[in-house]
CSV table of C-alpha atoms and ligand atoms in Angstrom, one decimal:
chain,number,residue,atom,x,y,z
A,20,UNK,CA,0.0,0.0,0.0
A,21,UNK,CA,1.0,3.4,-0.9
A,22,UNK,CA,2.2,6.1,2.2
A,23,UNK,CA,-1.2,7.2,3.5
A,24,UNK,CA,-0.1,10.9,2.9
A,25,UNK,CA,-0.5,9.9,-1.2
A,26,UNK,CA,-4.5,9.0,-0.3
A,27,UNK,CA,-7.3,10.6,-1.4
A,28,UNK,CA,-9.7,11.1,1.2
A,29,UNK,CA,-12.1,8.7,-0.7
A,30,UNK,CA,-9.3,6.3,0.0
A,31,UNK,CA,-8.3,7.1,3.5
A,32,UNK,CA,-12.0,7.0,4.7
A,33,UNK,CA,-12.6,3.1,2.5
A,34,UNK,CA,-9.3,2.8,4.9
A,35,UNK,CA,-10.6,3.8,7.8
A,36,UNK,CA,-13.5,1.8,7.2
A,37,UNK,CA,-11.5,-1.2,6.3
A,38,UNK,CA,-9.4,-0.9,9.7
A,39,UNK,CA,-12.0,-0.1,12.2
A,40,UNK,CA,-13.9,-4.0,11.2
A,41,UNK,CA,-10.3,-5.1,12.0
A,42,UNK,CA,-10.4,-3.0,15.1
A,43,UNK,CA,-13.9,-4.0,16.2
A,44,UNK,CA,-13.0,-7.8,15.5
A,45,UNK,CA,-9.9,-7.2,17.2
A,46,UNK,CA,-12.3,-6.1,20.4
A,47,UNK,CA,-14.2,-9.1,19.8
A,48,UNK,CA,-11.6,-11.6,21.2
A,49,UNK,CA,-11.5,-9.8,24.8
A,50,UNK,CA,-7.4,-10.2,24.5
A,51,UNK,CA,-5.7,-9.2,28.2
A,52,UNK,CA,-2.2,-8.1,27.2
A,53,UNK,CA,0.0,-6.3,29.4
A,54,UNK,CA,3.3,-4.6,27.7
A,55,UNK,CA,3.7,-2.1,30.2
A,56,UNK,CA,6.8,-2.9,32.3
A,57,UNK,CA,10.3,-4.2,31.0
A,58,UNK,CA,9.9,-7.2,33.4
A,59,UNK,CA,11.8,-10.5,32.7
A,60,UNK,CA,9.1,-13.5,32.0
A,61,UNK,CA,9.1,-16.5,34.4
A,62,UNK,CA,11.3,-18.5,32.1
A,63,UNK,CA,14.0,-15.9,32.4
A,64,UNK,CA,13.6,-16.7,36.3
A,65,UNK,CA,13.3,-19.7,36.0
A,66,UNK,CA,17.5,-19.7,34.7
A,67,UNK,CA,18.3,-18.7,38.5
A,68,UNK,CA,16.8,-21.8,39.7
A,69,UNK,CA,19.5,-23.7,41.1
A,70,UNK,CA,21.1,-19.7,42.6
A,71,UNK,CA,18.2,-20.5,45.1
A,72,UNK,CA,19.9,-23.2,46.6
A,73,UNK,CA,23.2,-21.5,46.9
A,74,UNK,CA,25.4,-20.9,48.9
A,75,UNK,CA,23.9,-23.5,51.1
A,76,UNK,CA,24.1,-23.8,55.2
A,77,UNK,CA,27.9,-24.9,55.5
A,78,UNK,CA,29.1,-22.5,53.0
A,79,UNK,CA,28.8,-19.2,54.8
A,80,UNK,CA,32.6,-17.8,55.6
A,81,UNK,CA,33.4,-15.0,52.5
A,82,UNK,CA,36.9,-15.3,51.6
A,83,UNK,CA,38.0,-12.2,54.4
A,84,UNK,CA,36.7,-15.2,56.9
A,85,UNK,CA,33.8,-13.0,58.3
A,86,UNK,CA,30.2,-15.0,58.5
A,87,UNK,CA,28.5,-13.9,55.6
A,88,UNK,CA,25.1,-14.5,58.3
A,89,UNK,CA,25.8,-12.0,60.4
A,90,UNK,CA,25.9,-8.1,60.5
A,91,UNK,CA,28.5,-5.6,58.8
A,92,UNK,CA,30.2,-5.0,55.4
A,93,UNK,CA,28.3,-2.4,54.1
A,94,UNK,CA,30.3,-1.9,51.3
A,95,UNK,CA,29.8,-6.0,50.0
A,96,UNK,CA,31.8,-8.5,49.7
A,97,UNK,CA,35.2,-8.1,48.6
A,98,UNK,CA,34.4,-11.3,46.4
A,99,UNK,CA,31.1,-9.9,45.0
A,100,UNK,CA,32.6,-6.3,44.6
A,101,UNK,CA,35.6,-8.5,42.2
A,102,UNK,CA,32.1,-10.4,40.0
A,103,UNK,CA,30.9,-7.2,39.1
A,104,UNK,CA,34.4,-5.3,38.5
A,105,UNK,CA,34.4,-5.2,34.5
A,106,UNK,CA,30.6,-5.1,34.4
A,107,UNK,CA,30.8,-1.5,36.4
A,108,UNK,CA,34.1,-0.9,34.5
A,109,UNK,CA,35.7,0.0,38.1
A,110,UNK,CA,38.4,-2.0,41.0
A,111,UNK,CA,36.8,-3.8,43.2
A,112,UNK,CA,37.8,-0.9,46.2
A,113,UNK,CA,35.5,1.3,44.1
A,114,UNK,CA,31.7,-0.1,44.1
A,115,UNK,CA,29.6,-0.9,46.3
A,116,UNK,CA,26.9,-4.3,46.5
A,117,UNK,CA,24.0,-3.7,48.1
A,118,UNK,CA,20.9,-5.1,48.3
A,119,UNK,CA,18.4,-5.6,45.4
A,120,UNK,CA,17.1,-2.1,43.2
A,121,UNK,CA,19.8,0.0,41.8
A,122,UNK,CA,16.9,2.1,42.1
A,123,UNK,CA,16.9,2.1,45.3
A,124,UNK,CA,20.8,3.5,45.1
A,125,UNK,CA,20.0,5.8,43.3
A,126,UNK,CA,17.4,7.6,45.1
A,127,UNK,CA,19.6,7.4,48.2
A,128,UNK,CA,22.5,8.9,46.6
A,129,UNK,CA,20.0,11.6,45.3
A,130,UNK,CA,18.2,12.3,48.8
A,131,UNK,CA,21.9,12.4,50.2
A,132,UNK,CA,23.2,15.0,47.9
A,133,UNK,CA,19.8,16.9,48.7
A,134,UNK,CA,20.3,16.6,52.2
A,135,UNK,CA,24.1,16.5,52.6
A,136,UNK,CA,25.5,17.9,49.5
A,137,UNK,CA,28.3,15.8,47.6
A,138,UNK,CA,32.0,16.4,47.5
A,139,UNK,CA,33.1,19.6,46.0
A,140,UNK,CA,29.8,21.1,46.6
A,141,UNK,CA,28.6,24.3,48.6
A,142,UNK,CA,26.6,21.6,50.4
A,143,UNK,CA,23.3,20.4,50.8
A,144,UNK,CA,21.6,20.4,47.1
A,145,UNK,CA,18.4,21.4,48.7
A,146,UNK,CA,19.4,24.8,49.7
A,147,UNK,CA,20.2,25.9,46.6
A,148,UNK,CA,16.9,26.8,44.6
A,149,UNK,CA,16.3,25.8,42.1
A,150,UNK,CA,18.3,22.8,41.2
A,151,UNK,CA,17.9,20.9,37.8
A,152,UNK,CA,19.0,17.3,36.1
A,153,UNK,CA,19.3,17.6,32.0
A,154,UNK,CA,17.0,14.5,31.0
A,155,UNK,CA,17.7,13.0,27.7
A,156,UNK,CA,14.3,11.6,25.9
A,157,UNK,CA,13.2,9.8,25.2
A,158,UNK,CA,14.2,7.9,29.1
A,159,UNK,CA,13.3,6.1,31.6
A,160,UNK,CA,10.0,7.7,33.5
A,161,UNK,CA,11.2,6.4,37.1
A,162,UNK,CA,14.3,8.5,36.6
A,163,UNK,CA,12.2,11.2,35.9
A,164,UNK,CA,9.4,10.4,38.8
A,165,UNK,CA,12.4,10.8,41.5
A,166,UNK,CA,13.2,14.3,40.0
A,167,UNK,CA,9.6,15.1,40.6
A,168,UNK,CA,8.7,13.7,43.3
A,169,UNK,CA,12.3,16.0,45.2
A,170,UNK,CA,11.1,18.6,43.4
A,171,UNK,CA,14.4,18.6,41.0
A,172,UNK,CA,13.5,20.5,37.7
A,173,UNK,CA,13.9,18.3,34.3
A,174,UNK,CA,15.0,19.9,31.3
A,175,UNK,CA,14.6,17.5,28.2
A,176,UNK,CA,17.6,16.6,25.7
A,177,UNK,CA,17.4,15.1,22.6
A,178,UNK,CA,18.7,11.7,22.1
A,179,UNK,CA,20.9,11.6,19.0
A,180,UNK,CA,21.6,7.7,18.4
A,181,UNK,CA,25.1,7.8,20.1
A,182,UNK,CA,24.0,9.6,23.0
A,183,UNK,CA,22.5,12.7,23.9
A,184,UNK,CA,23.1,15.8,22.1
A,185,UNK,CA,25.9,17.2,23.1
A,186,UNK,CA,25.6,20.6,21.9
A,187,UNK,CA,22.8,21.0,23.8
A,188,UNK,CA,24.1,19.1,27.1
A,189,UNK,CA,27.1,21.5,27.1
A,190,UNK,CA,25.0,24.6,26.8
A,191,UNK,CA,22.6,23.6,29.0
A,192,UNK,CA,25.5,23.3,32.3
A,193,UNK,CA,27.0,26.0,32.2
A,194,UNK,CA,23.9,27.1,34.3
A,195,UNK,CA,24.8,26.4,37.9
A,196,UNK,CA,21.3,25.0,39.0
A,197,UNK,CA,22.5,22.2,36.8
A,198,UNK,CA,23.5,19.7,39.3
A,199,UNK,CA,22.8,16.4,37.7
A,200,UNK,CA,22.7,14.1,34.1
A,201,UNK,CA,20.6,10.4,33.8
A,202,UNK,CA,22.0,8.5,31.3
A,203,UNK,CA,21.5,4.7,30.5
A,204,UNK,CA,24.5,4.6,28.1
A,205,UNK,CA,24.3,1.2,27.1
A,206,UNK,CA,21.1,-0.1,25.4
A,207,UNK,CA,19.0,2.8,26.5
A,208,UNK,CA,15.9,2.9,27.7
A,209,UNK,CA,13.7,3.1,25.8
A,210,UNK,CA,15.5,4.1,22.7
A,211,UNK,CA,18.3,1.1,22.5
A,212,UNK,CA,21.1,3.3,21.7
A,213,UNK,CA,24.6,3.2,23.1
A,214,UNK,CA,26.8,6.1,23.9
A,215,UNK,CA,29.2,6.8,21.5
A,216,UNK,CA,32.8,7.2,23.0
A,217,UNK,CA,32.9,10.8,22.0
A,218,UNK,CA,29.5,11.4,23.7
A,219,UNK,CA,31.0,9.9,26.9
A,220,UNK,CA,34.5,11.9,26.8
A,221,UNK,CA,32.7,15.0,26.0
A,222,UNK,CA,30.3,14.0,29.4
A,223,UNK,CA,33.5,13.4,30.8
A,224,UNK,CA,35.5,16.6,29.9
A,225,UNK,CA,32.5,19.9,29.5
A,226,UNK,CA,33.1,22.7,31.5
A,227,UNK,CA,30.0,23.0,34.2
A,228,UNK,CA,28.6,25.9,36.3
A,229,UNK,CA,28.3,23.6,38.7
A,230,UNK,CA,31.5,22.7,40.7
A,231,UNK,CA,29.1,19.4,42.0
A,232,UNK,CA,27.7,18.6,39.0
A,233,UNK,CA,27.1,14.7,38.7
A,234,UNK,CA,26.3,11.9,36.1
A,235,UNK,CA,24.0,9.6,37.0
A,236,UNK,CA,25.3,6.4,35.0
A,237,UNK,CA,22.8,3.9,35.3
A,238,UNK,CA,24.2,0.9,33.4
A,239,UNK,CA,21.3,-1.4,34.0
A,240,UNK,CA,21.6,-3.4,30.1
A,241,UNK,CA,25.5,-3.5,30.3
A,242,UNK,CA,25.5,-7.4,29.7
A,243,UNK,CA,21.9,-7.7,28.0
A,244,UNK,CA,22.4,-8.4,24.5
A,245,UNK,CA,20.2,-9.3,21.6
A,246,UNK,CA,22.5,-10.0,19.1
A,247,UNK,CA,26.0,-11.4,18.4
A,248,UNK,CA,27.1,-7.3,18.3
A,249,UNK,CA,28.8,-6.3,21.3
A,250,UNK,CA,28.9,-2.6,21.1
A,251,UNK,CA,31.8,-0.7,23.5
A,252,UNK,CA,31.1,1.4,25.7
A,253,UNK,CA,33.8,3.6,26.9
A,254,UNK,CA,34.3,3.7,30.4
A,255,UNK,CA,33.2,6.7,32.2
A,256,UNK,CA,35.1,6.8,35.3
A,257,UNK,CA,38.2,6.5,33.8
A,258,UNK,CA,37.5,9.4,31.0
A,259,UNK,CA,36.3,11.4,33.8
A,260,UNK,CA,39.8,10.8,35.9
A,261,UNK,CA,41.6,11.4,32.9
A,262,UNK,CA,39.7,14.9,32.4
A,263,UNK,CA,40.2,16.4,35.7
A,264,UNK,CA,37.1,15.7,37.1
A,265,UNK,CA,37.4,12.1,39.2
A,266,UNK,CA,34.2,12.5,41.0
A,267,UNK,CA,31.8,13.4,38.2
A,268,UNK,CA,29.9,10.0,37.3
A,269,UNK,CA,27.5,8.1,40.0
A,270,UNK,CA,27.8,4.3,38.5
A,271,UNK,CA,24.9,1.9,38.7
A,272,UNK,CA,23.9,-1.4,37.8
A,273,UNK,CA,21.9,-4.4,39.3
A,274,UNK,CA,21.1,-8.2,38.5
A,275,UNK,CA,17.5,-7.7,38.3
A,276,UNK,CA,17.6,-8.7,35.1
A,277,UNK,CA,20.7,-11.2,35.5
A,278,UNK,CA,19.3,-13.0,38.3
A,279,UNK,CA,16.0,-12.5,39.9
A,280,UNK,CA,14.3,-9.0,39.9
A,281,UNK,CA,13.3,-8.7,43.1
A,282,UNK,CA,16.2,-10.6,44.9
A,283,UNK,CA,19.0,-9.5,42.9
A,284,UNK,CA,22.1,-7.4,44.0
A,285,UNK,CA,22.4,-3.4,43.4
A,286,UNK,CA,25.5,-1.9,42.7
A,287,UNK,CA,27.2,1.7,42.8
A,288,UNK,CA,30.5,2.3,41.6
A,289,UNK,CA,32.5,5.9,41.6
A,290,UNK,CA,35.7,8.1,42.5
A,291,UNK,CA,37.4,6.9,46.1
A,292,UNK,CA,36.3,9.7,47.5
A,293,UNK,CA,32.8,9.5,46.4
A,294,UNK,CA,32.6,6.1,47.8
A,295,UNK,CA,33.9,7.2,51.3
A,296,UNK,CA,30.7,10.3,50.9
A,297,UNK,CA,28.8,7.3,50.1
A,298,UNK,CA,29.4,5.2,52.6
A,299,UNK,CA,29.4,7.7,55.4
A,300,UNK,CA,25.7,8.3,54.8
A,301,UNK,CA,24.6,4.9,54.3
A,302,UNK,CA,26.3,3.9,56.9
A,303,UNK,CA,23.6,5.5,58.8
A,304,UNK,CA,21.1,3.9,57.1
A,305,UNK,CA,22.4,0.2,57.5
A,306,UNK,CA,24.8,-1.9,59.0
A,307,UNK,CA,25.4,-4.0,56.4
A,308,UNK,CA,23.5,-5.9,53.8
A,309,UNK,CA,22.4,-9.2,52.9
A,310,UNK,CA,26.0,-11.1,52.0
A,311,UNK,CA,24.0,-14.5,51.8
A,312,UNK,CA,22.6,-13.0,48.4
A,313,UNK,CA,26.4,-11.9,47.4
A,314,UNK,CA,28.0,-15.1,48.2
A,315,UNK,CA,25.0,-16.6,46.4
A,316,UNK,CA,25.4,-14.6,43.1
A,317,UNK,CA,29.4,-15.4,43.2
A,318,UNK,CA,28.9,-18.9,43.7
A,319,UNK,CA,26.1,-19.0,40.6
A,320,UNK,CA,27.7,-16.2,38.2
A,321,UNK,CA,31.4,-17.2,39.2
A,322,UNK,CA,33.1,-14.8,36.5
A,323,UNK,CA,32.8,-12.5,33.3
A,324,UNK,CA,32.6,-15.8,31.4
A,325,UNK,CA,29.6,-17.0,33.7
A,326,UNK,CA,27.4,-13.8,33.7
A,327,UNK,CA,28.2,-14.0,29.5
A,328,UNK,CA,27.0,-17.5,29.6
A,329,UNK,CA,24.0,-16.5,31.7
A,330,UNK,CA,22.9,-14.1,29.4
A,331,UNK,CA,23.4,-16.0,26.1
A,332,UNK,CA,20.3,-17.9,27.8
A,333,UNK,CA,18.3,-15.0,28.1
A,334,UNK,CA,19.2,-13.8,24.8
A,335,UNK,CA,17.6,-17.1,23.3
A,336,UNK,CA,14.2,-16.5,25.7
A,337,UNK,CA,13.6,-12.8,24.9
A,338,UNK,CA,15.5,-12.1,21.0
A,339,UNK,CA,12.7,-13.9,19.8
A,340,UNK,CA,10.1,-12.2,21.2
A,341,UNK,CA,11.8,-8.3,19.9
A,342,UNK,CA,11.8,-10.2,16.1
A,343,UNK,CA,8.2,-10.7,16.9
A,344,UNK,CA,7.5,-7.3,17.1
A,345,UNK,CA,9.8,-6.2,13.9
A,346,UNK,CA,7.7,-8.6,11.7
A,347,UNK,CA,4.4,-7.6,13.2
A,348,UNK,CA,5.7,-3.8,12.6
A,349,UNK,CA,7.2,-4.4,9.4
A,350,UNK,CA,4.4,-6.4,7.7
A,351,UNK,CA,1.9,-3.8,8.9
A,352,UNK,CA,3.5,-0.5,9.2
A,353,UNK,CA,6.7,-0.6,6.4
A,354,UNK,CA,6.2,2.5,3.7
A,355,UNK,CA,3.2,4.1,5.6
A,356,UNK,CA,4.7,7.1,6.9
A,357,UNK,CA,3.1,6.8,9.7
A,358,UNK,CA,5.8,5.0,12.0
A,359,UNK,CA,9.4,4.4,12.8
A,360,UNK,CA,10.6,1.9,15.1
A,361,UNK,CA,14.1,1.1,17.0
A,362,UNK,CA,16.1,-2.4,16.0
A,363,UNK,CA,17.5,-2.7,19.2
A,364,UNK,CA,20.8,-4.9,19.6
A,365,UNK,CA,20.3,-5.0,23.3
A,366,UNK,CA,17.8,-3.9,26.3
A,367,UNK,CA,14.4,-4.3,27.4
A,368,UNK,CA,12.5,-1.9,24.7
A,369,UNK,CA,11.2,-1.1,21.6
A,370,UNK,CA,10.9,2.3,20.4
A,371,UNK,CA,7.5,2.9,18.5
A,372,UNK,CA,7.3,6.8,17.0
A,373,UNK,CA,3.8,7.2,16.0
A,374,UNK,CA,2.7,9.9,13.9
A,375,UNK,CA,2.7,13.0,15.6
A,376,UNK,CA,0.2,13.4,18.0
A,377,UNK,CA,-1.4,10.1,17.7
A,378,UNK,CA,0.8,8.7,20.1
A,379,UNK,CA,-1.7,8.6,23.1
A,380,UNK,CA,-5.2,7.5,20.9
A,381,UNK,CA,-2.7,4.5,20.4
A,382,UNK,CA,-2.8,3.8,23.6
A,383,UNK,CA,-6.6,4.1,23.9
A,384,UNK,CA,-7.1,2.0,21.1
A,385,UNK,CA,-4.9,-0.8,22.4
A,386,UNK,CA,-6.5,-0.1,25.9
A,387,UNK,CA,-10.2,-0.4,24.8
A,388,UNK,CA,-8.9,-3.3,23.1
A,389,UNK,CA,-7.5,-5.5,26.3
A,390,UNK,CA,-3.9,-4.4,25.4
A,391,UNK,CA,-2.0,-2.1,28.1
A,392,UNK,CA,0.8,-0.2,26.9
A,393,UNK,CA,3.2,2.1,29.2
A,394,UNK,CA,1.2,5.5,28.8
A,395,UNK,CA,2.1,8.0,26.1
A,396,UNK,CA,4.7,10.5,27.5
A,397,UNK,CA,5.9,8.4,30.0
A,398,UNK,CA,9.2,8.6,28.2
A,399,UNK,CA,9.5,12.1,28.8
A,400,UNK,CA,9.6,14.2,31.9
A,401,UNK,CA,6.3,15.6,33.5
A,402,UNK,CA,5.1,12.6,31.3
A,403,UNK,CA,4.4,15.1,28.7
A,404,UNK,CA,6.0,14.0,25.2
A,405,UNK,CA,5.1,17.6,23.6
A,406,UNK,CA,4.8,15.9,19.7
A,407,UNK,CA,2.7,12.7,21.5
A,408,UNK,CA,4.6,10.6,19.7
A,409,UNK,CA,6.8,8.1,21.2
A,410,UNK,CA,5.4,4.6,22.9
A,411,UNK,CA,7.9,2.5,24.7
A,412,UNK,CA,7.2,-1.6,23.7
A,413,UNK,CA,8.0,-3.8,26.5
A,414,UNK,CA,8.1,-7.1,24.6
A,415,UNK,CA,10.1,-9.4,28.0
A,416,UNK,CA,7.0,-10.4,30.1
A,417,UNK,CA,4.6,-11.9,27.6
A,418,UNK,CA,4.6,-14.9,25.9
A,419,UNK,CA,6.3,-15.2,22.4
A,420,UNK,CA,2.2,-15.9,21.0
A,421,UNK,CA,1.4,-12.9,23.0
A,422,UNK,CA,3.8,-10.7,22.0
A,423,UNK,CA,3.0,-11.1,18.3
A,424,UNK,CA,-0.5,-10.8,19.0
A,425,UNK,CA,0.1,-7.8,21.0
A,426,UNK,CA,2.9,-6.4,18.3
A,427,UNK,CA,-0.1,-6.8,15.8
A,428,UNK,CA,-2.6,-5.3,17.6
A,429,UNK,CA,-0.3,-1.7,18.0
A,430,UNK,CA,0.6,-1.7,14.6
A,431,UNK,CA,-3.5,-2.1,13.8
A,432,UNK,CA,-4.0,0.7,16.3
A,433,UNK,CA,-1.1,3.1,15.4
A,434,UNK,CA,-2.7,3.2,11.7
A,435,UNK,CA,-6.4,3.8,12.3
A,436,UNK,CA,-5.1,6.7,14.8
A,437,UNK,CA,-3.1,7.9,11.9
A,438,UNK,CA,-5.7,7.4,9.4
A,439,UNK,CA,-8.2,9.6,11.8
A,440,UNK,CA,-6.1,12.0,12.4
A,441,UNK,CA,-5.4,12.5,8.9
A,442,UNK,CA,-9.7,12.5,8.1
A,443,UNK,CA,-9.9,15.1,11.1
B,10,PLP,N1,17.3,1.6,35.4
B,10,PLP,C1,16.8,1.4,34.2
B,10,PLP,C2,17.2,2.1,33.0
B,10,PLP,C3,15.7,0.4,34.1
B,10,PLP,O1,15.2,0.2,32.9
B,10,PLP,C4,15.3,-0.3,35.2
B,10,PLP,C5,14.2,-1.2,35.2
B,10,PLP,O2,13.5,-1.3,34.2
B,10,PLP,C6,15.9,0.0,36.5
B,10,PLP,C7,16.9,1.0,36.5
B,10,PLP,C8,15.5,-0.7,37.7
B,10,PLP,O3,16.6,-1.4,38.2
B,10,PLP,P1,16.6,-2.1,39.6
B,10,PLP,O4,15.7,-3.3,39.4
B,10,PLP,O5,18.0,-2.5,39.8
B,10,PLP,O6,16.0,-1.2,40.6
């Protein structure tokens, strides 16, 4: 079929015609799809199966000969902190294990700075008004719900395909109430791309108005690949040591999608002295966490070339499903004009860019049609995408059937919005 913009509208309304029988029979099967939340499917738990039984009631010393059972540690294992040293691309000294939710270290390390200030800084970030965090969209909307929930103003930034735009990122710091970056540089989220080494040494290396300005560096798809492509990322501590400015970046990373989502291990990673900040205020907080889990994980992962084996399995469980949704896409959508769609080689997501404006009927469509999708402008902060147009596809949870199903079902409802919205 011809791009819908070459239609008449005797031909776009036969279309629409055509599209809402599909859409009404569509109704008629009373599907109950959920693609909302990048969450790994049973199966992919089901890999971590034997980690349950580790490391087993005789096997509780950690190589420093403390009892992994009791109290204390707070920074982790030293053994667990040596698993995850490539994977956070810092020495074992440098990062932190903690309990499951890098999320959960990230909103401490953001209350901390807003209640203690970080090193190099005037102190607390809360007495300084107003304070903002650049936020390159499309992202991820829990990022943007902790900004808004501390009252930290979001300005939007463009994601380029290598990164966020740079031109606008430097611009944007040199305004002191710019205290903070997100950035998923591997695999984003949503968008799938990864940071281009000049991105990263230009994070690394911009002059900021800010003398505290920090990167938030959540890795969370370093080791989650798709395809056979390993992409580099370079490694952001050591470009920011090498420009002068060792305590920039806040690393973070987890096994929730390794291991188990909600008993994996979170991890934080920076300079030496933002690890001593670090662990100064959670020491407060805690007296250590659970090392049961971390001698668990070391005993199941072992090495780089475990955690790479791991996740060749969950490669085979969830590729499939993200080819599901390119053919569903493809076969519908291809030569329409009316969509564009990521080929990610790693991550959780699908990017879906409807036509402009549309992107929220989509999601009523698919809604009224027993399909739930994340909302439209959840990608952006405020959850306001200002050209409505990008969905994020979570494709993980469901079943490969149901993905296609569901992948079919958004391509059917992202042309009869564009098709109304070009009838008026
Ligand atoms: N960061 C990103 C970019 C994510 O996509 C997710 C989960 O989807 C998380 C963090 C949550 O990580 P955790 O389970 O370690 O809290």
């Amino acid at each position: 079929m011809p791009p819908l913009s070459e239609l008449s509208p005797d031909a776009l309304a036969d279309l629409r015609a055509g599209l809402r029988k599909e859409y009404d029979a569509l109704k008629g099967q009373g599907l109950k799809l959920d693609m909302t939340r990048g969450k790994p499917a049973s199966a992919q738990l089901d890999l971590s199966a034997e980690m349950l039984a580790l490391p087993g009631n005789r096997d509780t010393t950690a190589e420093d000969g403390t009892d992994a059972r009791n109290y204390g540690n707070l920074q982790g294992l030293a053994e667990t902190r040596a698993l995850f040293s490539t994977l956070m691309g810092a020495p074992a000294d440098q990062i932190v294990v903690a309990n499951n939710s890098s999320l959960a270290l990230m909103h401490d390390t953001i209350v901390y700075a807003l209640l203690k200030g970080v090193p190099g800084g005037r102190g607390p970030w809360s007495k300084e008004e107003p304070i903002t965090f650049l936020c390159p969209v499309p992202g991820y909307d829990r990022h943007f719900a902790l900004c808004e929930g501390y009252g930290i103003r979001m300005i939007p930034v463009p994601m380029t395909g290598e990164g966020p735009d740079m031109d606008a990122v430097e611009k944007a710091v040199s305004d002191p109430s710019v205290k903070g970056i997100w950035c998923v540089p591997k695999y984003a989220n949503p968008s799938g791309e990864t940071y281009s080494a000049e991105t990263v040494r230009r994070l690394a290396s911009m002059k900021t108005g800010a003398p505290d300005f920090r990167i938030f560096w959540d890795n969370a798809y370093a080791v989650h690949h798709l395809t056979a492509e390993r992409p580099e990322l370079a490694n952001i501590l050591e470009a920011c040591a090498a420009a002068g400015n060792p305590n920039r970046a806040f690393v973070f990373a987890s096994t929730s999608k390794v291991t188990l989502a909600g008993a994996g291990l979170a991890l934080w990673a920076s300079s030496p002295e933002n690890l001593r900040w670090y662990l100064a205020q959670a020491g407060r907080r805690s007296i250590g966490p659970d090392k049961l889990n971390q001698l668990r994980h070391v005993r199941f992962l072992r090495d780089d070339a475990g955690i790479a084996a791991h996740m060749e399995k969950h490669r085979e469980l969830i590729a499939p499903k993200f080819a599901a949704v390119e053919e569903a896409f493809a076969a519908r959508l291809a030569g329409q004009g009316v969509a564009q769609w990521s080929a990610p080689k790693g991550g959780y997501f699908i990017t879906l860019d409807v036509q402009d404006g549309t992107a929220s009927r989509v999601v009523a469509l698919a809604k009224d049609a027993g399909l739930a999708l994340t909302p439209a402008g959840a990608t952006h902060p405020y959850g306001k995408d200002p050209n409505d147009r990008t969905l994020r596809i979570a494709p993980t949870f469901p079943s490969l059937a149901e993905v296609r199903k569901a992948a079919e079902a958004v391509a059917l409802c992202t042309l009869l919005a564009a098709v109304e919205a070009r009838l008026g």
